[in-house]
Short mmCIF file of C-alpha atoms and ligand atoms in Angstrom, two decimals:
data_model
loop_
_atom_site.label_atom_id
_atom_site.label_comp_id
_atom_site.label_asym_id
_atom_site.label_seq_id
_atom_site.Cartn_x
_atom_site.Cartn_y
_atom_site.Cartn_z
CA MET A 141 -2.34 -45.24 -11.84
CA SER A 142 -2.04 -42.93 -8.24
CA ARG A 143 -3.69 -38.98 -8.85
CA ILE A 144 -0.64 -36.53 -6.56
CA GLU A 145 -3.38 -33.71 -6.01
CA THR A 146 -2.13 -29.93 -6.21
CA PRO A 147 -2.02 -28.11 -3.41
CA ARG A 148 -4.45 -25.25 -3.02
CA PRO A 149 -3.63 -21.87 -2.09
CA ILE A 150 -4.43 -20.58 1.78
CA ARG A 151 -7.41 -19.05 1.95
CA GLY A 152 -7.65 -14.90 1.44
CA THR A 153 -3.98 -14.94 -0.83
CA GLN A 154 -3.93 -13.82 -4.18
CA ASP A 155 -1.67 -14.71 -7.26
CA MET A 156 -1.52 -12.30 -9.86
CA LEU A 157 -0.18 -12.06 -13.30
CA GLY A 158 -0.71 -9.80 -16.18
CA GLU A 159 -3.58 -6.99 -15.34
CA GLN A 160 -3.67 -7.83 -11.99
CA ALA A 161 0.05 -7.66 -11.47
CA GLN A 162 0.43 -3.92 -13.80
CA ARG A 163 -1.67 -2.49 -11.56
CA PHE A 164 0.05 -3.81 -8.23
CA GLY A 165 3.18 -2.70 -10.30
CA HIS A 166 2.25 1.01 -10.58
CA VAL A 167 0.57 1.56 -7.56
CA VAL A 168 4.90 1.26 -6.57
CA ASP A 169 6.44 2.74 -8.79
CA THR A 170 4.21 5.86 -7.99
CA PHE A 171 4.21 5.19 -4.78
CA ASP A 172 8.56 5.08 -5.17
CA ARG A 173 8.17 8.14 -7.26
CA VAL A 174 6.49 10.85 -5.17
CA ARG A 175 8.36 9.19 -2.09
CA ARG A 176 11.71 10.44 -3.09
CA LEU A 177 9.62 14.63 -4.23
CA TYR A 178 8.92 14.84 -0.24
CA GLY A 179 12.84 13.04 0.96
CA PHE A 180 11.63 10.38 2.92
CA GLY A 181 13.68 7.22 2.57
CA ARG A 182 13.11 3.49 2.32
CA VAL A 183 12.74 1.59 5.43
CA GLU A 184 12.68 -2.48 5.68
CA VAL A 185 11.45 -4.01 9.15
CA PRO A 186 10.80 -7.79 9.17
CA VAL A 187 7.41 -9.75 8.35
CA ILE A 188 7.61 -11.79 11.37
CA GLU A 189 8.00 -9.82 15.10
CA PRO A 190 7.53 -11.32 18.81
CA THR A 191 3.83 -10.54 19.21
CA ALA A 192 4.41 -8.58 22.52
CA VAL A 193 5.19 -5.79 19.78
CA PHE A 194 2.24 -5.94 18.16
CA ALA A 195 -0.02 -6.54 21.09
CA ARG A 196 1.60 -4.28 23.86
CA SER A 197 1.31 -0.85 20.85
CA LEU A 198 -1.43 -1.85 18.70
CA GLY A 199 -3.75 -2.50 22.78
CA GLU A 200 -5.39 -5.79 23.75
CA THR A 201 -9.36 -4.64 23.24
CA THR A 202 -8.53 -3.98 18.82
CA ASP A 203 -9.85 -5.69 16.47
CA VAL A 204 -6.42 -6.40 15.48
CA VAL A 205 -5.09 -7.64 18.39
CA SER A 206 -8.37 -9.59 19.72
CA LYS A 207 -8.88 -11.39 16.40
CA GLU A 208 -7.59 -11.33 13.48
CA MET A 209 -3.78 -11.79 14.06
CA TYR A 210 -1.76 -14.49 12.88
CA SER A 211 0.01 -15.74 16.12
CA PHE A 212 1.75 -19.13 17.18
CA GLU A 213 4.88 -20.39 18.66
CA ASP A 214 7.61 -21.32 16.42
CA ARG A 215 10.17 -24.67 17.14
CA GLY A 216 11.57 -22.74 20.44
CA GLY A 217 8.49 -21.66 22.25
CA GLU A 218 8.58 -18.09 20.80
CA SER A 219 4.86 -16.26 20.36
CA VAL A 220 6.26 -14.77 17.04
CA THR A 221 3.45 -12.28 15.08
CA LEU A 222 3.79 -12.22 10.90
CA ARG A 223 2.44 -8.11 10.57
CA PRO A 224 -0.44 -7.55 10.63
CA GLU A 225 0.26 -4.09 10.24
CA PHE A 226 4.04 -1.65 9.30
CA THR A 227 3.70 1.59 12.52
CA ALA A 228 5.02 -1.35 15.58
CA GLY A 229 7.32 -3.32 14.19
CA ILE A 230 8.91 0.29 12.70
CA SER A 231 8.38 1.76 15.84
CA ARG A 232 9.91 -1.58 17.60
CA ALA A 233 13.21 -0.62 15.07
CA PHE A 234 13.58 2.92 15.85
CA LEU A 235 14.06 1.78 19.60
CA THR A 236 16.20 -0.88 19.40
CA GLU A 237 18.42 -0.74 16.07
CA GLY A 238 19.10 3.31 17.93
CA TRP A 239 17.51 5.19 15.26
CA GLN A 240 16.34 7.87 17.22
CA GLN A 241 19.86 9.69 16.08
CA HIS A 242 18.12 10.35 12.80
CA ALA A 243 14.77 11.89 14.07
CA PRO A 244 13.24 13.14 12.53
CA LEU A 245 12.57 10.23 10.83
CA LYS A 246 10.86 9.98 7.69
CA VAL A 247 10.67 6.51 5.99
CA VAL A 248 8.25 4.57 3.82
CA THR A 249 7.85 1.14 3.40
CA HIS A 250 5.80 -1.37 1.66
CA GLY A 251 4.85 -5.15 1.69
CA PRO A 252 3.40 -7.53 3.01
CA LEU A 253 0.73 -8.11 5.34
CA PHE A 254 -1.43 -10.51 7.26
CA ARG A 255 -4.72 -10.41 8.75
CA TYR A 256 -6.99 -13.68 9.79
CA GLU A 257 -10.65 -11.76 8.40
CA ARG A 258 -13.40 -13.33 6.09
CA PRO A 259 -11.97 -12.66 2.64
CA GLN A 260 -13.96 -9.84 -0.23
CA LYS A 261 -13.83 -7.37 -2.63
CA GLY A 262 -10.94 -5.66 -1.74
CA ARG A 263 -10.13 -7.83 2.05
CA TYR A 264 -7.61 -10.14 2.34
CA ARG A 265 -6.38 -12.04 4.87
CA GLN A 266 -2.70 -11.67 3.47
CA PHE A 267 -2.74 -7.89 1.64
CA HIS A 268 -0.66 -4.85 1.52
CA GLN A 269 0.40 -1.63 1.91
CA LEU A 270 2.11 1.63 1.10
CA ASP A 271 3.14 2.81 4.70
CA ALA A 272 4.76 6.09 5.68
CA GLU A 273 5.89 7.48 8.95
CA VAL A 274 7.91 10.68 10.34
CA ILE A 275 9.39 9.89 13.82
CA GLY A 276 10.04 12.28 16.09
CA ALA A 277 7.88 15.49 15.13
CA ALA A 278 5.44 16.29 17.57
CA GLU A 279 5.25 19.64 15.12
CA PRO A 280 2.06 20.01 12.98
CA LEU A 281 4.14 20.45 9.74
CA ALA A 282 4.67 16.50 9.93
CA ASP A 283 0.71 16.05 9.82
CA ILE A 284 0.76 18.38 7.36
CA GLU A 285 3.67 17.15 4.95
CA LEU A 286 2.37 13.29 5.40
CA LEU A 287 -1.28 14.62 4.07
CA CYS A 288 0.38 16.67 0.63
CA PHE A 289 2.06 13.55 0.20
CA ALA A 290 -1.27 11.04 0.77
CA ASP A 291 -2.61 13.65 -1.68
CA GLN A 292 -0.47 13.85 -4.74
CA LEU A 293 -0.03 10.23 -5.14
CA LEU A 294 -3.58 9.57 -5.09
CA ARG A 295 -3.45 12.44 -7.87
CA GLU A 296 -1.20 11.18 -9.73
CA LEU A 297 -2.13 7.82 -9.78
CA GLY A 298 -4.73 9.18 -10.99
CA ILE A 299 -7.16 9.02 -8.71
CA GLU A 300 -8.20 11.89 -6.56
CA ASN A 301 -11.27 12.30 -8.45
CA GLY A 302 -14.01 10.53 -5.97
CA VAL A 303 -11.68 10.42 -3.58
CA THR A 304 -12.28 12.83 -0.19
CA LEU A 305 -9.56 13.34 2.41
CA THR A 306 -11.49 13.78 5.89
CA LEU A 307 -10.30 14.57 8.95
CA ASN A 308 -10.82 14.85 12.38
CA THR A 309 -8.40 15.66 15.66
CA LEU A 310 -8.52 12.81 18.61
CA GLY A 311 -7.30 16.03 21.23
CA ASP A 312 -4.03 15.34 23.56
CA ALA A 313 -4.60 12.68 26.15
CA GLU A 314 -6.91 15.42 28.91
CA THR A 315 -9.17 15.99 25.98
CA ARG A 316 -9.27 11.91 24.69
CA GLU A 317 -10.11 11.80 28.95
CA ALA A 318 -12.57 14.06 29.06
CA TRP A 319 -14.73 12.58 25.88
CA ARG A 320 -13.95 9.42 26.62
CA ALA A 321 -15.55 9.86 30.00
CA ALA A 322 -18.80 11.57 28.32
CA LEU A 323 -18.21 9.00 26.00
CA ILE A 324 -19.26 6.43 27.99
CA ALA A 325 -21.64 8.72 30.34
CA HIS A 326 -23.83 8.37 26.71
CA PHE A 327 -23.05 4.71 25.91
CA SER A 328 -24.14 3.63 29.09
CA ALA A 329 -27.35 5.64 29.60
CA ASN A 330 -27.66 4.03 25.78
CA ARG A 331 -26.78 1.00 27.16
CA ASP A 332 -29.61 -2.03 26.25
CA GLN A 333 -30.18 -0.54 23.00
CA LEU A 334 -26.42 -1.25 21.77
CA SER A 335 -24.84 -4.76 20.39
CA GLN A 336 -23.24 -6.60 22.61
CA GLU A 337 -19.88 -6.56 20.66
CA SER A 338 -20.76 -2.13 21.81
CA ILE A 339 -21.13 -3.53 25.21
CA ASP A 340 -18.54 -5.10 25.66
CA ARG A 341 -16.29 -2.14 24.77
CA LEU A 342 -17.54 0.26 26.71
CA GLU A 343 -15.38 -0.03 29.36
CA LYS A 344 -12.53 -0.78 27.94
CA ASN A 345 -12.81 1.11 24.77
CA PRO A 346 -15.33 3.00 23.93
CA LEU A 347 -14.22 5.62 20.53
CA ARG A 348 -14.75 2.08 18.99
CA ILE A 349 -18.27 1.97 19.45
CA LEU A 350 -18.62 5.24 17.36
CA ASP A 351 -16.69 3.36 14.08
CA SER A 352 -19.33 0.79 14.89
CA LYS A 353 -20.84 -0.84 11.22
CA ASP A 354 -23.59 -2.28 13.74
CA PRO A 355 -27.23 -1.11 13.06
CA ARG A 356 -28.79 -1.37 16.45
CA ASP A 357 -25.13 0.71 17.04
CA ARG A 358 -25.91 3.26 14.02
CA PRO A 359 -28.50 5.90 16.39
CA ILE A 360 -26.57 5.31 19.85
CA ALA A 361 -22.93 6.45 18.06
CA ASP A 362 -25.28 9.08 16.20
CA ALA A 363 -26.49 11.00 18.72
CA ALA A 364 -22.70 11.00 20.86
CA PRO A 365 -21.25 13.72 21.89
CA GLU A 366 -18.59 15.45 19.71
CA ILE A 367 -15.04 15.51 20.89
CA ASP A 368 -15.14 19.13 20.01
CA ALA A 369 -17.11 20.19 23.64
CA PHE A 370 -13.65 18.74 25.34
CA LEU A 371 -10.89 20.03 23.10
CA SER A 372 -8.26 21.68 25.17
CA ALA A 373 -7.47 25.28 24.38
CA ASP A 374 -3.38 23.13 22.60
CA ALA A 375 -5.53 20.56 20.92
CA GLY A 376 -7.31 23.12 19.68
CA ARG A 377 -4.53 25.28 18.33
CA PHE A 378 -2.34 21.99 16.99
CA PHE A 379 -6.25 20.94 14.84
CA GLU A 380 -6.23 25.36 13.64
CA ALA A 381 -2.90 24.29 12.34
CA VAL A 382 -2.79 21.07 10.70
CA THR A 383 -6.10 22.04 8.67
CA THR A 384 -4.68 26.00 7.58
CA GLY A 385 -1.67 24.36 7.07
CA LEU A 386 -3.99 22.11 4.45
CA ASP A 387 -5.55 24.67 3.00
CA SER A 388 -2.18 27.07 2.32
CA ALA A 389 -1.18 23.61 0.54
CA HIS A 390 -4.41 23.44 -1.46
CA VAL A 391 -5.22 19.87 -0.42
CA ARG A 392 -9.06 19.68 -0.07
CA TRP A 393 -10.47 18.31 3.45
CA THR A 394 -14.22 17.62 5.34
CA ARG A 395 -14.10 17.58 8.78
CA ASN A 396 -15.65 14.10 9.93
CA ALA A 397 -16.07 14.54 13.97
CA ARG A 398 -17.02 10.52 13.72
CA LEU A 399 -13.77 9.43 12.74
CA VAL A 400 -11.82 7.62 15.10
CA ARG A 401 -8.88 5.15 14.19
CA GLY A 402 -8.80 1.51 15.39
CA LEU A 403 -5.74 1.50 17.26
CA ASP A 404 -5.70 3.16 21.37
CA TYR A 405 -2.28 5.36 20.51
CA TYR A 406 -3.76 7.67 17.68
CA ARG A 407 -3.11 11.37 19.47
CA HIS A 408 -4.95 14.36 16.90
CA THR A 409 -4.50 13.79 13.71
CA ALA A 410 -6.93 11.25 12.76
CA PHE A 411 -7.26 10.53 9.54
CA GLU A 412 -8.88 8.49 6.52
CA PHE A 413 -9.27 9.44 2.68
CA VAL A 414 -12.00 7.19 1.35
CA THR A 415 -14.93 6.59 -1.69
CA ASP A 416 -17.88 4.70 -2.43
CA ARG A 417 -16.33 3.03 -5.42
CA LEU A 418 -15.25 -0.33 -2.84
CA GLY A 419 -18.48 -1.19 -1.65
CA ALA A 420 -17.51 -1.76 1.66
CA GLN A 421 -14.11 -1.97 1.91
CA GLY A 422 -14.01 2.46 1.01
CA THR A 423 -10.54 3.06 2.57
CA VAL A 424 -7.61 3.62 0.97
CA LEU A 425 -5.36 4.99 3.05
CA GLY A 426 -5.48 5.69 6.34
CA GLY A 427 -3.81 7.44 9.38
CA GLY A 428 -3.30 9.60 12.22
CA ARG A 429 -0.87 11.06 14.74
CA TYR A 430 0.24 8.03 17.69
CA ASP A 431 2.66 9.70 20.19
CA GLY A 432 1.44 7.28 22.48
CA LEU A 433 3.08 4.03 21.11
CA ILE A 434 5.95 4.45 21.69
CA GLU A 435 6.22 4.79 25.11
CA ALA A 436 4.09 1.82 25.00
CA LEU A 437 7.15 -0.19 23.38
CA GLY A 438 9.30 0.58 26.17
CA GLY A 439 10.33 3.34 24.52
CA PRO A 440 11.22 7.24 25.76
CA ALA A 441 7.84 9.07 25.25
CA THR A 442 8.48 10.27 21.49
CA PRO A 443 5.58 12.72 19.38
CA ALA A 444 4.77 10.57 15.51
CA VAL A 445 2.27 10.55 12.52
CA GLY A 446 2.02 8.19 9.40
CA TRP A 447 -0.30 6.34 7.20
CA ALA A 448 -1.18 3.68 5.20
CA ALA A 449 -2.81 2.74 2.26
CA GLY A 450 -4.09 -0.71 0.68
CA ILE A 451 -2.37 -0.81 -2.39
CA GLU A 452 -4.82 -4.00 -4.14
CA ARG A 453 -7.92 -1.64 -3.08
CA LEU A 454 -5.61 1.50 -5.46
CA ALA A 455 -4.74 -0.97 -7.55
CA MET A 456 -8.69 -1.17 -8.23
CA LEU A 457 -9.72 2.44 -8.37
CA ILE A 458 -6.81 3.25 -10.49
CA ASP A 459 -6.70 3.28 -14.59
CA LEU A 460 -5.32 0.15 -16.41
CA PRO A 461 -1.89 1.18 -17.08
CA GLU A 462 0.44 1.32 -20.34
CA PRO A 463 1.19 -2.60 -21.40
CA GLU A 464 4.23 -3.08 -20.76
CA SER A 465 6.40 -3.89 -24.17
CA ILE A 466 9.77 -4.46 -25.32
CA THR A 467 11.20 -2.29 -28.51
CA ALA A 468 13.04 -5.65 -30.95
CA MET A 469 11.44 -8.87 -30.04
CA ILE A 470 14.63 -11.19 -32.58
CA ILE A 471 13.88 -13.35 -34.56
CA PRO A 472 16.36 -16.61 -35.14
CA MET A 473 15.71 -19.31 -37.89
CA GLY A 474 17.26 -22.46 -38.34
CA ALA A 475 19.96 -23.60 -35.63
CA ALA A 476 22.85 -21.93 -36.99
CA ALA A 477 20.94 -18.69 -36.23
CA GLU A 478 20.50 -19.16 -33.01
CA PRO A 479 24.16 -17.90 -31.88
CA ALA A 480 24.18 -14.78 -33.87
CA ALA A 481 20.21 -13.86 -31.86
CA THR A 482 22.08 -14.62 -28.71
CA ASP A 483 25.28 -12.92 -29.41
CA LEU A 484 22.81 -9.45 -30.99
CA LEU A 485 20.36 -10.20 -27.49
CA ALA A 486 22.86 -9.98 -25.40
CA ARG A 487 24.15 -6.74 -26.81
CA LEU A 488 21.30 -4.96 -27.28
CA ARG A 489 19.83 -5.81 -23.99
CA ARG A 490 23.23 -4.22 -22.96
CA ALA A 491 22.49 -1.56 -24.66
CA GLY A 492 19.53 -0.81 -22.36
CA VAL A 493 17.20 -1.48 -25.45
CA ALA A 494 14.47 -3.78 -24.03
CA ALA A 495 14.40 -6.78 -26.43
CA ASP A 496 13.23 -10.44 -25.71
CA MET A 497 13.92 -13.72 -28.21
CA SER A 498 10.93 -15.71 -30.73
CA TYR A 499 12.38 -19.66 -30.37
CA LYS A 500 8.93 -21.40 -31.02
CA GLY A 501 7.60 -23.04 -33.67
CA ASN A 502 7.09 -22.55 -37.13
CA MET A 503 7.65 -18.48 -38.93
CA LYS A 504 4.35 -17.34 -39.21
CA LYS A 505 4.32 -18.97 -35.53
CA ARG A 506 6.82 -16.17 -34.00
CA MET A 507 5.96 -13.13 -35.92
CA HIS A 508 2.54 -13.72 -34.13
CA LYS A 509 4.50 -13.74 -30.74
CA ALA A 510 6.55 -10.48 -31.93
CA ASP A 511 2.97 -8.74 -32.88
CA GLN A 512 1.94 -10.02 -29.58
CA SER A 513 5.10 -8.67 -27.60
CA GLY A 514 3.40 -5.30 -28.86
CA ALA A 515 7.63 -4.74 -29.93
CA ARG A 516 7.96 -2.05 -33.18
CA PHE A 517 10.76 -3.93 -34.21
CA ALA A 518 11.02 -8.25 -35.65
CA VAL A 519 14.81 -8.69 -35.79
CA ILE A 520 14.83 -11.43 -38.05
CA ILE A 521 18.72 -13.92 -38.14
CA GLY A 522 18.53 -16.58 -40.98
CA ASP A 523 21.23 -18.66 -43.42
CA ASP A 524 21.07 -14.43 -46.02
CA GLU A 525 21.71 -12.83 -42.86
CA ILE A 526 24.33 -14.56 -41.15
CA ALA A 527 26.14 -14.52 -44.89
CA ARG A 528 25.79 -11.00 -45.58
CA ASP A 529 26.47 -10.07 -41.63
CA GLU A 530 23.68 -8.27 -41.19
CA PHE A 531 20.41 -7.78 -40.12
CA ALA A 532 17.03 -7.82 -42.08
CA LEU A 533 15.03 -5.28 -39.53
CA LYS A 534 11.38 -5.06 -39.69
CA ASP A 535 9.20 -2.32 -38.77
CA LEU A 536 6.38 -3.85 -36.90
CA ALA A 537 4.40 -0.53 -37.35
CA ASN A 538 4.29 0.60 -40.76
CA GLN A 539 5.26 -3.11 -41.77
CA THR A 540 8.41 -1.99 -44.02
CA GLN A 541 11.67 -3.83 -43.84
CA GLN A 542 15.59 -2.38 -44.75
CA TRP A 543 19.20 -4.05 -44.12
CA VAL A 544 20.97 -3.09 -41.81
CA SER A 545 24.48 -3.55 -39.82
CA ARG A 546 24.56 -4.16 -36.93
CA ALA A 547 25.63 -1.13 -35.19
CA ARG A 548 23.70 0.39 -37.41
CA LEU A 549 20.99 -1.47 -36.35
CA ILE A 550 22.16 -1.24 -32.30
CA GLU A 551 22.06 3.02 -32.94
CA ILE A 552 18.08 2.55 -33.94
CA LEU A 553 16.95 0.64 -31.81
CA ARG A 554 18.66 3.00 -28.75
CA GLY A 555 16.27 5.71 -30.24
P1 ATP B 908 -11.20 -1.82 7.59
O1 ATP B 908 -11.96 -0.88 8.03
O2 ATP B 908 -11.57 -1.52 6.23
O3 ATP B 908 -11.02 -2.57 8.70
P2 ATP B 908 -8.44 -0.81 8.34
O4 ATP B 908 -9.14 0.23 9.81
O5 ATP B 908 -8.75 -2.15 9.18
O6 ATP B 908 -9.61 -1.16 7.46
P3 ATP B 908 -6.15 0.43 8.76
O7 ATP B 908 -5.41 -1.10 10.03
O8 ATP B 908 -5.74 1.70 8.82
O9 ATP B 908 -7.93 -0.10 8.13
O10 ATP B 908 -5.37 0.23 6.94
C1 ATP B 908 -4.93 0.88 6.52
C2 ATP B 908 -5.79 -0.04 5.36
O11 ATP B 908 -4.77 -1.20 4.89
C3 ATP B 908 -6.64 0.49 5.25
O12 ATP B 908 -6.98 1.60 4.79
C4 ATP B 908 -6.61 -0.16 3.66
O13 ATP B 908 -6.93 0.53 2.20
C5 ATP B 908 -6.21 -1.76 3.71
N1 ATP B 908 -6.04 -2.69 4.90
C6 ATP B 908 -6.24 -3.32 5.61
N2 ATP B 908 -7.08 -4.40 6.00
C7 ATP B 908 -7.10 -4.94 4.84
C8 ATP B 908 -7.46 -6.12 4.74
N3 ATP B 908 -8.35 -7.47 4.96
N4 ATP B 908 -6.73 -6.26 2.89
C9 ATP B 908 -6.71 -5.64 1.59
N5 ATP B 908 -6.54 -4.58 2.39
C10 ATP B 908 -6.66 -3.97 4.13
MG1 MG B 909 -10.64 -4.36 9.31
#
């Protein structure tokens, strides 16, 4: 007899059930609650975009574009890419859908993203992010609001302890040019001590050498000139406004003058919330101001700021949420009781009572399932119950049982 082999899942993807799925759901639910407190609306954008959307906005020299994208030709010969991040797609939509009229646009989304990376704990090829953006606001108040939102989200997830907000400025265009030239000079002078990867980056993207994880690069990167010496007066004032705002809102932060974002379009504020509880995958949330991106996509100069957080990484850090449970388990005994059970179950659910039916196996098995479900009550329906037109309501917490009419039953279970 030939056996059919079940296809294996794709490397770096995950299937979730039980605890893992509950953790994931709790992160998303909390995000949805907190974003309402901040007046952020929901947007949905496609999982798939023309490759140019990411190549243009992220820059060809970034790891994401040069090594990690899932790009392929579709059947029409078009180069398409599974989104590796949200910002580029939302910015594309901002332009093509005429969302400019809503500026400043405060929006969130969440969903799957794809990067061809080496899978390990906290790093997957299909992963998920929470994402928040403010598009069309040049004011530091937008940066402050987003940072407060991120901070409150982490608090409400109960993971603020051990997670630190690290903050930097990347300055304005003028600052960045001057700093970039100084970095190229510094790295060129120490070229023979750098890793090959950093040598390759030297001319195109010298900022990236600063956050290199290669131990060969660290001494040179650590000795590199800091941005502060090059900050223009405008850029200095902007950073000052952001940090003062965070202090006013009681959001704790620390300066990390080495923090740069991997993507080319960042200006001014750059930040990461980091933890040492996830090994090498220590960044749970990162973002910053990306004033240059929308222009890179062919739109008008549009200031914007945003952040993204890895749902899987947050889910690993939170305490296990309260297990989900139902209020009542309906137990029909015998085929004759099933229509009555189906009728009652429909009435309960329509009345807003979480309920389920245990219909497999003998009575003992059915009661066991009721106990396992975490239900507070079991409702037993057999010949007696049908004859009396009443239900046996069993309180599973204290093992008491009473006869009740249907109206009374629904009243009790609605609580
Ligand atoms: P890292 O340095 O960990 O590769 P990154 O700089 O590539 O992160 P961003 O592009 O800023 O990350 O994405 C924001 C967040 O998304 C990260 O802080 C992280 O929580 C999450 N993230 C990024 N890549 C992955 C991945 N492959 N698997 C799981 N989560 C990820
Ligand atoms: Mg990465």
